[in-house]
Coordinates of C-alpha atoms and ligand atoms in Angstrom, one line a residue:
X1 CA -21.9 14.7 0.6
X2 CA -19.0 16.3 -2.0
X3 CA -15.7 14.5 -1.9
X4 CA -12.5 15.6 -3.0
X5 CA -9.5 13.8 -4.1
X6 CA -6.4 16.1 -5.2
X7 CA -4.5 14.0 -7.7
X8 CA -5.8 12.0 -10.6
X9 CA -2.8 8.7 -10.9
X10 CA -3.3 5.5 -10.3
X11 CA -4.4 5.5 -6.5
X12 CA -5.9 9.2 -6.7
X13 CA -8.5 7.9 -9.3
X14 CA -9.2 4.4 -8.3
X15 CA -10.2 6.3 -4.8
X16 CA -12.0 8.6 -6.5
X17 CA -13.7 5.9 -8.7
X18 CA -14.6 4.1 -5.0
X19 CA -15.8 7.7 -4.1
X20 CA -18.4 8.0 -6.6
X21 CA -19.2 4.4 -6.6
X22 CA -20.2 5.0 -3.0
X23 CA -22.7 7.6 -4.3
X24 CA -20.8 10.7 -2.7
X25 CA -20.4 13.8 -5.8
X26 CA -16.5 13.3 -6.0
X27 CA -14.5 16.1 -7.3
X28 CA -10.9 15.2 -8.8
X29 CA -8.1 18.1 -8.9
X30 CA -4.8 17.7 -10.9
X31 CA -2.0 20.2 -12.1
X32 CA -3.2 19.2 -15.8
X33 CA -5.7 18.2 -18.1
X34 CA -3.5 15.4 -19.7
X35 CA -3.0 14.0 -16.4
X36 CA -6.8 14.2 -15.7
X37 CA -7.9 13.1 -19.1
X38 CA -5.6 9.5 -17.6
X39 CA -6.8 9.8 -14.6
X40 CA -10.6 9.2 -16.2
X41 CA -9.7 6.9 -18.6
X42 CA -8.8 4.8 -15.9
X43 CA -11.6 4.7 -14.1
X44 CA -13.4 4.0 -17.3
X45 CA -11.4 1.1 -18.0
X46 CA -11.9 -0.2 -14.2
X47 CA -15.7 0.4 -14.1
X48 CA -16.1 -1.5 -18.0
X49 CA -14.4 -4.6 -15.8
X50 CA -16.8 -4.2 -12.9
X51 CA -19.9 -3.4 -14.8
X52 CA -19.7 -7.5 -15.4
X53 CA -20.5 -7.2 -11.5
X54 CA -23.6 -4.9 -11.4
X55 CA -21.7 -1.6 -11.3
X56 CA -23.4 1.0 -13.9
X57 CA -20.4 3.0 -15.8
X58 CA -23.1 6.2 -16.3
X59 CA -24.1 6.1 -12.8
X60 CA -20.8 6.6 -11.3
X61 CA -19.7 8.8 -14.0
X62 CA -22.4 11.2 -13.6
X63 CA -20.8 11.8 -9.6
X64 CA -17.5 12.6 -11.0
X65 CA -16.0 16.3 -11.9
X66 CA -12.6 16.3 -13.1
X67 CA -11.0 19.9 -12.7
X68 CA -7.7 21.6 -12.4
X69 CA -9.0 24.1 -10.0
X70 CA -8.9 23.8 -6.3
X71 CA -11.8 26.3 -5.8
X72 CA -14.1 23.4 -7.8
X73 CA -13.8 21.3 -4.3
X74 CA -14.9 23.9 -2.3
X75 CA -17.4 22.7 0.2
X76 CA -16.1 18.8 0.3
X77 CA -16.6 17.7 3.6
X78 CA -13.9 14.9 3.2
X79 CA -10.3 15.9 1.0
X80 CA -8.3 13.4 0.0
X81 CA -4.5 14.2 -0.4
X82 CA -3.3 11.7 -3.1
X83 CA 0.0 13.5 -5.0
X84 CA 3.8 12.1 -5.5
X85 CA 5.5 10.9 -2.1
X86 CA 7.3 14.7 -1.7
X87 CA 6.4 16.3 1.6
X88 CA 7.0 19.9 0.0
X89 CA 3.9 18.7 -2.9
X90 CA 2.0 17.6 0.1
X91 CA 2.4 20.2 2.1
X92 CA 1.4 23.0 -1.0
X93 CA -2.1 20.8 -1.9
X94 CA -2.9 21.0 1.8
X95 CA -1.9 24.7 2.1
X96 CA -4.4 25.5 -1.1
X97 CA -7.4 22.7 0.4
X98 CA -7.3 24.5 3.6
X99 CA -8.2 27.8 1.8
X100 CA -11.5 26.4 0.2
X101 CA -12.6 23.9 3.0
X102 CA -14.2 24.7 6.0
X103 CA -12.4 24.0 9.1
X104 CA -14.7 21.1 10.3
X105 CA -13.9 19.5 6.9
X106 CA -11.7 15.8 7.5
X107 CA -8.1 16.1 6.1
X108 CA -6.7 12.8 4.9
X109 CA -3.4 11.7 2.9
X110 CA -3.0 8.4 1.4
X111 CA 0.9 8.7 2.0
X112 CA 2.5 5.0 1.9
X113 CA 5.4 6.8 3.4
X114 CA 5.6 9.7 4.7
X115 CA 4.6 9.9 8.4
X116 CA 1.3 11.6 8.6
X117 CA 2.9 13.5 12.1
X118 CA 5.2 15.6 9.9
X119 CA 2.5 16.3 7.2
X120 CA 0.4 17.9 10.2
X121 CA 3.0 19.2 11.4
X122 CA 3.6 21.8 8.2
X123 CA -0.5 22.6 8.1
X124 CA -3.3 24.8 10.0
X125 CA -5.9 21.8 10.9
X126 CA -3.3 19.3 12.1
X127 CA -5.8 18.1 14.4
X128 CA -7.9 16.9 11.4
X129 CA -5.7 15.7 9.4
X130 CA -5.7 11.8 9.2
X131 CA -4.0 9.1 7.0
X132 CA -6.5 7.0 5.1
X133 CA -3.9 4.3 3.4
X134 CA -5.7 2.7 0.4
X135 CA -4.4 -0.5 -1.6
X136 CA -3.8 -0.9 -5.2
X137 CA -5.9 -1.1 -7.0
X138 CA -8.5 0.2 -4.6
X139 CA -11.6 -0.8 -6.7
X140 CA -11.0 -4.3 -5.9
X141 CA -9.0 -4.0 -2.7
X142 CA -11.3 -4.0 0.7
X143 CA -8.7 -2.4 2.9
X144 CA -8.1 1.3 4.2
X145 CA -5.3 1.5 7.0
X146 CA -6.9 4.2 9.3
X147 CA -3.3 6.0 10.8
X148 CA -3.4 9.1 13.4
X149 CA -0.5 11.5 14.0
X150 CA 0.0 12.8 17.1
X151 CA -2.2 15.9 16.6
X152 CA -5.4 13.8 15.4
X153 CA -8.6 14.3 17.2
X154 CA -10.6 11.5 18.3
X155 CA -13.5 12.9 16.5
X156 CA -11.6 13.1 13.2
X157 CA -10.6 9.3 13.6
X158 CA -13.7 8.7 14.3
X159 CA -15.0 10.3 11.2
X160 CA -12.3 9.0 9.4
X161 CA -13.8 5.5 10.4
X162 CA -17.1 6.0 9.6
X163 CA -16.1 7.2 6.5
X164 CA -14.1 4.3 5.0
X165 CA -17.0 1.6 6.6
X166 CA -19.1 3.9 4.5
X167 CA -17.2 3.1 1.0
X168 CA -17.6 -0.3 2.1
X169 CA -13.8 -0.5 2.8
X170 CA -13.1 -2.7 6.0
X171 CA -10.8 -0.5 8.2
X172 CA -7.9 -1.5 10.3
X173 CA -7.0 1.5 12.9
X174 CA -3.5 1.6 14.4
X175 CA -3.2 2.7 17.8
X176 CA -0.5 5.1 17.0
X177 CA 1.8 6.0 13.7
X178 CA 4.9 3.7 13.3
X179 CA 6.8 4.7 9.5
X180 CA 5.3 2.3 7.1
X181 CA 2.2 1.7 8.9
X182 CA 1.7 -2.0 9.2
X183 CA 0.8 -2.9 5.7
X184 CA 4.4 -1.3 4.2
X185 CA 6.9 -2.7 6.9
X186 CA 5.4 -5.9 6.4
X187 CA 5.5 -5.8 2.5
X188 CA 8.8 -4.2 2.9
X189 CA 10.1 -7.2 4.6
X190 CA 8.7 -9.9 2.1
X191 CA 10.2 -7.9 -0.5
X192 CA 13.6 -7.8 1.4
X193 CA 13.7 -11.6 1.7
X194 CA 12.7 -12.3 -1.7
X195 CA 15.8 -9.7 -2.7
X196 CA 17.7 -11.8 -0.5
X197 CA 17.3 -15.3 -1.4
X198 CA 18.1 -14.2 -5.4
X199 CA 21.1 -12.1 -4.4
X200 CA 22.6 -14.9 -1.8
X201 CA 21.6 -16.9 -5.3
X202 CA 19.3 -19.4 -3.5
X203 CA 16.4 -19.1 -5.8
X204 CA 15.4 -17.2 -9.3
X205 CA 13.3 -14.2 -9.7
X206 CA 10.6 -16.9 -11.3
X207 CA 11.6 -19.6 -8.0
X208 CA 10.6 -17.0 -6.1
X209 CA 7.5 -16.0 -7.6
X210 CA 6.3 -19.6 -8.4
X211 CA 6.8 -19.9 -4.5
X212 CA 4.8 -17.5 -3.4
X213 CA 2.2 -18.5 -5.8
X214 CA 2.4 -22.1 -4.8
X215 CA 1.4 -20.8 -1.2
X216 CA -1.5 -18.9 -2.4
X217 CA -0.5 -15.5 -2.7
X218 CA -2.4 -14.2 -5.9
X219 CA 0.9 -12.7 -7.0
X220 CA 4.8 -13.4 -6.7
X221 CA 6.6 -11.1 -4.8
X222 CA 8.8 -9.8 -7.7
X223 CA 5.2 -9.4 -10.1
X224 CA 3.7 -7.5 -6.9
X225 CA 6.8 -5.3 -7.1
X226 CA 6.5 -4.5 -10.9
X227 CA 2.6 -3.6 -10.0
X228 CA 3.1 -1.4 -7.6
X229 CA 6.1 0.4 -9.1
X230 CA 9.3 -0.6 -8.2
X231 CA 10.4 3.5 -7.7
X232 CA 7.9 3.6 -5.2
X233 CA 9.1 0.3 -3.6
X234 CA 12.4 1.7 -3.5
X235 CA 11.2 5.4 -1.9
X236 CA 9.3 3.2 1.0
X237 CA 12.4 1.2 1.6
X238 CA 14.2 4.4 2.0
X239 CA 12.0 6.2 3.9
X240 CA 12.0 3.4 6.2
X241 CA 15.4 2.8 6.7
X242 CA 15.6 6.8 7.6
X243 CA 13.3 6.3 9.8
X244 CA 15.3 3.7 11.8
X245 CA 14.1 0.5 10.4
X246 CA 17.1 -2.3 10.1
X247 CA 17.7 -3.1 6.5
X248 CA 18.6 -6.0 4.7
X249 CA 21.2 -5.4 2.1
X250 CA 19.7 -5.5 -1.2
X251 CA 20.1 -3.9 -4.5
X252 CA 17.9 -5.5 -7.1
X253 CA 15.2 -3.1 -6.5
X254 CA 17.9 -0.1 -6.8
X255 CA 19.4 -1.2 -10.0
X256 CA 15.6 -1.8 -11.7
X257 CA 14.9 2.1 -10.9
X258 CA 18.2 3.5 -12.5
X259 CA 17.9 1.7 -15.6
X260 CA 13.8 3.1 -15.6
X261 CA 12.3 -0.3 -15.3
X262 CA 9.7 1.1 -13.0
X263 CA 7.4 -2.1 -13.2
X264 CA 4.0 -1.8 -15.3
X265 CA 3.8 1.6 -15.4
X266 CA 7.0 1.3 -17.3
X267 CA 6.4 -1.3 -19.6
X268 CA 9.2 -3.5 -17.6
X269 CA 10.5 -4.7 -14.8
X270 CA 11.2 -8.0 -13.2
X271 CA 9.0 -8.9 -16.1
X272 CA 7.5 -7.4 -19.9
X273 CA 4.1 -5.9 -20.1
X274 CA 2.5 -5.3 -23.3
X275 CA 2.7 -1.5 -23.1
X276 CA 3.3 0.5 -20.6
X277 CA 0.8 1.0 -17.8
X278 CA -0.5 -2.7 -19.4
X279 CA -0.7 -5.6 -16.7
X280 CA -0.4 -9.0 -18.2
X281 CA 0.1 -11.7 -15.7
X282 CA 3.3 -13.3 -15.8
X283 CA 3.7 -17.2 -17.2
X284 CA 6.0 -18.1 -14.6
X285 CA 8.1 -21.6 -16.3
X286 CA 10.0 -22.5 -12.9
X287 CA 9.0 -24.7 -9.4
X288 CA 8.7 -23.5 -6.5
X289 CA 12.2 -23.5 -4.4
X290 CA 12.0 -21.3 -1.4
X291 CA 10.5 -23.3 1.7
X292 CA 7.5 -21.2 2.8
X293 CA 9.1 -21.0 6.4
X294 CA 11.9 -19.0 4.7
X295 CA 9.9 -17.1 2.4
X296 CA 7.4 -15.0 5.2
X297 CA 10.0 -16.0 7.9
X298 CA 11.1 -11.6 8.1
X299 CA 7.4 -10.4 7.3
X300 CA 6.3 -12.7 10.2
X301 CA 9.4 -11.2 12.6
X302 CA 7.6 -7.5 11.4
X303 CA 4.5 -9.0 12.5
X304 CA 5.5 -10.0 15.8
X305 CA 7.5 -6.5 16.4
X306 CA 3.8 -4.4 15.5
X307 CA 1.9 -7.0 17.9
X308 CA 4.4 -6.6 20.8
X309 CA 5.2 -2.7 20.7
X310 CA 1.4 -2.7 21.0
X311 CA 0.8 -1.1 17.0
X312 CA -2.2 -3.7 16.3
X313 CA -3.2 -6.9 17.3
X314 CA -2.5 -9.8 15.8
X315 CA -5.9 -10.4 14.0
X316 CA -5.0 -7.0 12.4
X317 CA -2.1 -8.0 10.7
X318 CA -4.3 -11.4 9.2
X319 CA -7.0 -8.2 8.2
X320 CA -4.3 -6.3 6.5
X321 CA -2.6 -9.2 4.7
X322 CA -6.4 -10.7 3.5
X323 CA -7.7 -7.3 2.6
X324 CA -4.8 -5.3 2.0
X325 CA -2.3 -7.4 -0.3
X326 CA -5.4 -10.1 -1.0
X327 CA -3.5 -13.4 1.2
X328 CA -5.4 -16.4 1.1
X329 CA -5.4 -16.2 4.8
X330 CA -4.1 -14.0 7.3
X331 CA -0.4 -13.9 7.8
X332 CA -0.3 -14.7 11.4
X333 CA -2.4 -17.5 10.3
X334 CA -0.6 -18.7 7.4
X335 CA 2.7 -18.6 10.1
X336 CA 0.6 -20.5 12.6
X337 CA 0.0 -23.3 10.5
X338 CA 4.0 -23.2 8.8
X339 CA 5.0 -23.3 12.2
X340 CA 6.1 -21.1 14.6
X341 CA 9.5 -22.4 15.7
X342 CA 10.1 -23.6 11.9
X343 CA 9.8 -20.0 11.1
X344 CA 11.8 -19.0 14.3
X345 CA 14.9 -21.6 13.1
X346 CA 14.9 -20.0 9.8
X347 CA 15.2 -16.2 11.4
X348 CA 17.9 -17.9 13.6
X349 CA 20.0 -18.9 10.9
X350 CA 19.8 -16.1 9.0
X351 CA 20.5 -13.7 12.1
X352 CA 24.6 -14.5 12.8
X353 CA 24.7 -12.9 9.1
X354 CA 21.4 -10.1 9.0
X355 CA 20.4 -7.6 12.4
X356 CA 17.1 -7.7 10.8
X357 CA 16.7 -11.7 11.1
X358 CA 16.9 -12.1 14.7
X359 CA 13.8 -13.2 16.1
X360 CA 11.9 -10.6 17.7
X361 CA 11.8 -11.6 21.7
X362 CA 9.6 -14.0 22.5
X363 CA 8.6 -14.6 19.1
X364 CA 6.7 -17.5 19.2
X365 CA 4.4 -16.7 22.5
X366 CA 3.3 -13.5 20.9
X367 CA 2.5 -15.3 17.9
X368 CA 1.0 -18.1 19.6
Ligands
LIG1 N1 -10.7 -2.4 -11.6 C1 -11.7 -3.3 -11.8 N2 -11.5 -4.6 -12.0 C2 -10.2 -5.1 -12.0 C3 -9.1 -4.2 -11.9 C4 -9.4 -2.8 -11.6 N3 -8.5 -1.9 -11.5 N4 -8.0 -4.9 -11.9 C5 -8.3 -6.2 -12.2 N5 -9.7 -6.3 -12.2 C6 -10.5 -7.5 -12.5 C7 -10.2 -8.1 -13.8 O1 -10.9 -7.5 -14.8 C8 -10.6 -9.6 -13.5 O2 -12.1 -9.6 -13.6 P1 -12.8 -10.9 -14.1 O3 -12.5 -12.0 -13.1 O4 -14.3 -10.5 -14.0 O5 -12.3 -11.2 -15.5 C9 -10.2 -9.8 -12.1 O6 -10.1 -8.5 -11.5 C10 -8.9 -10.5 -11.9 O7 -7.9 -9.8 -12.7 P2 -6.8 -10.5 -13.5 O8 -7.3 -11.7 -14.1 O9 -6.2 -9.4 -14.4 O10 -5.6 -10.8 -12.5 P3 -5.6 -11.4 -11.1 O11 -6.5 -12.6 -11.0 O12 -4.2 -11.6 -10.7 O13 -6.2 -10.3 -10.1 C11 -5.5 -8.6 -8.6 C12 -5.6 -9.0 -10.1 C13 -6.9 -8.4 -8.0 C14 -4.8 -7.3 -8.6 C15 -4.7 -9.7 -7.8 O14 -3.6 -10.1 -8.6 C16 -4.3 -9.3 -6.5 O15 -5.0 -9.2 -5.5 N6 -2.9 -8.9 -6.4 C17 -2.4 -8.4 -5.2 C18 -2.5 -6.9 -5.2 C19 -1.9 -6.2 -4.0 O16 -1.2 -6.9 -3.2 N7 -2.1 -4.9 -3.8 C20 -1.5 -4.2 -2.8 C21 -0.2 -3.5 -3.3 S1 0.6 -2.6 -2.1 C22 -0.2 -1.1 -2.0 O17 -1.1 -0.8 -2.8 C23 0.1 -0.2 -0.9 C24 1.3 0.6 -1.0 O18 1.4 1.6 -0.2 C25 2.4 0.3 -1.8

C-alpha cells in the first residue's frame, strides 16, 4: 500500500518515518527541497537511535520517496495532511491531494488544533476526511487520537482504525470532535497551572519541573513546553480559548514567543539547548515544591469534563496520558491514588479566584 504524507517537519517526517517502518511505500511532499533534505535527515537521525533496537536504517529508507510534487503521491490509498496549523495551508494541500487521489482514498490531518469539522467543511470528500492526531516524537510515541467531524463516515473511521493498529500505534477514538481533542485540553490545562503557580509566584520554572519529575512524568511541564514548541503551545491555547474553553490568565508562554524563544527548535526557551533543533535534557538544581494534588488538580477537572459530556471514557484518558504524553500511569489513575477530594479541595480553593478551577459537577463520582 503507497502512503502519502504532505509536509516534511518534525511530525510530518517522524509519521512518515512510522510509515515506512510499517513496510507501507511512503511518499513525502513539501514546498522545498531544503525543507525535505530536514525532513530526511531527521528520520535518519531517529532510525540511527532505533537501529540499537532492531530497526534496519536501509530497509526503511528504501520505502521512502521525498518529492516536491503532489502528482508523485498519486495512487496513495492513505494521505496524510501534516503542514503549519493555517486552515487556508490546509485547505490548498487537500484541494491539490484530492486531484491525484482516488475518491475512496482515506483523508486524514494531524491538526492539534484546528477542528477537523471546518477542515471538511472547505473540501470535496468531507466524508473521508478524518483526524489522525499523532504525538511527538511519533517514532517513540504509541498513541494516535482517532477524531471524526461531523461529515465522517463510519467506514472511513473504521479504516482510519485499522490503519493506525496497523502502524502498531494504539488508538483512542473519540465519540465526537471537542476543540483540542482530549490529549491538547488536557495538556493545555497542566500547562495553564504550571503558568499559574510561577506567575502567582508559588514555585520556580525548575520547582515546577522537578515536581512533575518527582511524580514520574518523564519531563517537567516547562521542558515538555520547550519540546513541543512553545509557538505551537501558544496557537493551541488560542485556538481553544476561541473555541469557548475558560482560560486561566497566563502570560509566560506569550512573552517566550515574542522574544523568539520557541523551545528546541529555537535553541531556547524555558531552558538552553545546544543548537537549535538540539534536545539536551535539562539538569534541573531545585526540589520539588508543588504538592501533586495542585499540580494535575485542572488537567484532572478536564478529565472529568471529557468523561461526563460523554467525549471518552475514563480509561481513555489513562490511554492517552500513558501513550500519548508517556505518564507513568494513567491520569485518572494517578488522581485516584492522590486523592479525589484532595484534588477537589485544591480546585475549590483556587475557584473564588479562576472560572476554570471550579470543580466540574460531581467531580469525584465521575472520577470514582
Ligand atoms: N527517534 C528515535 N529514538 C529517539 C527519539 C527519536 N525521535 N528521541 C529520543 N529517542 C531515544 C533516545 O535515543 C534514547 O534511546 P536510548 O535509551 O537507546 O539511548 C531514548 O529515546 C531516550 O531519550 P533521551 O535519553 O534523549 O531522553 P528521555 O529519556 O527524556 O526520552 C522522550 C525522550 C521519549 C521524548 C521522553 O522524554 C518523553 O516521553 N517525553 C514526553 C514526550 C511527550 O509528552 N510528547 C507529547 C508532546 S504533545 C504532542 O506531541 C501533541 C500536540 O499536539 C502538541
Amino acid at each position: 500500500m503507497k502512503v502519502l504524507v504532505v509536509g516534511a517537519g518534525t511530525m510530518g517526517s517522524g509519521i512518515a518515518q512510522v510509515s515506512a517502518m510499517s513496510g507501507y511505500d511512503t511518499v513525502v511532499v513539501d514546498v522545498s527541497k531544503e525543507f525535505l533534505d530536514r525532513g530526511r535527515e531527521r528520520i535518519m537521525d531517529s532510525l540511527q537511535r532505533l537501529s540499537k533496537r532492531g530497526v534496519d536504517p536501509s530497509t526503511v529508507l528504501s520505502k521512502l520517496t521525498f518529492s516536491t510534487e503532489m502528482k508523485d503521491g498519486s495512487g496513495a490509498e492513505v494521505a496524510i495532511e501534516v503542514v503549519p496549523e493555517k486552515l487556508e495551508i490546509k485547505l490548498d494541500v487537500f484541494k491539490r491531494m484530492e486531484s491525484i487521489l482516488s475518491s475512496g482514498s482515506l483523508l486524514a490531518t494531524n491538526t492539534s488544533s484546528i477542528p477537523i469539522s471546518e477542515i471538511a467543511s472547505g473540501i470535496e470528500r468531507k466524508q473521508m476526511l478524518v483526524g489522525l492526531h499523532f504525538f511527538n516524537p511519533p517514532p517513540l510515541m504509541m498513541l494516535v487520537e482517532v477524531i471524526p467531524s461531523k461529515f465522517t463516515e463510519s467506514d472511513a473511521m473504521e479504516r482510519a482504525l485499522k490503519f493506525v493498529k496497523s502502524l502498531g500505534k494504539v488508538p483512542v477514538r473519540l465519540a465526537y470532535e471537542v476543540p483540542g481533542f482530549v490529549s491538547n485540553r488536557v495538556f493545555m490545562r497542566i500547562l495553564q497551572e504550571a503558568c499559574r503557580e510561577v506567575e502567582a509566584g508559588e514555585a520556580s520554572v525548575e520547582e515546577v519541573d522537578s515536581s512533575a519529575r518527582a511524580i514520574g512524568l518523564p519531563m517537567g511541564i516547562f521542558e515538555l513546553a520547550d519540546y513541543t514548541g512553545i509557538d505551537v503551545i501558544v496557537d493551541i491555547w488560542n485556538i481553544l480559548k476561541q473555541r469557548g474553553m475558560v482560560d486561566v490568565p497566563c502570560s509566560m508562554y506569550s512573552k517566550k514567543v515574542s522574544t523568539g524563544e520557541l523551545g528546541v527548535k529555537s535553541g531556547r526557551g524555558f531552558y538552553s539547548y545546544p543548537a537549535p533543533g538540539k534536545f539536551v535534557k535539562p539538569k534541573l538544581n531545585s526540589q520539588p515544591k508543588v504538592p501533586p494534588a495542585r499540580l494535575l488538580s485542572l488537567a484532572v477537572n478536564e478529565a472529568a469534563w471529557l468523561i461526563s459530556n460523554g467525549v471518552v471514557r475514563s480509561s481513555d484518558i489513562d490511554t492517552v496520558m500513558k501513550l500519548g504524553f508517556n505518564f507513568p500511569k494513567g491520569l485518572v489513575e494517578m488522581a485516584r491514588e492522590i486523592g479525589l477530594r484532595e484534588i477537589e479541595n485544591q480546585l475549590l480553593q483556587l475557584s473564588s479566584k479562576y472560572k476554570a478551577y471550579s470543580p466540574v459537577s460531581n467531580f469525584t463520582s465521575i472520577l470514582s
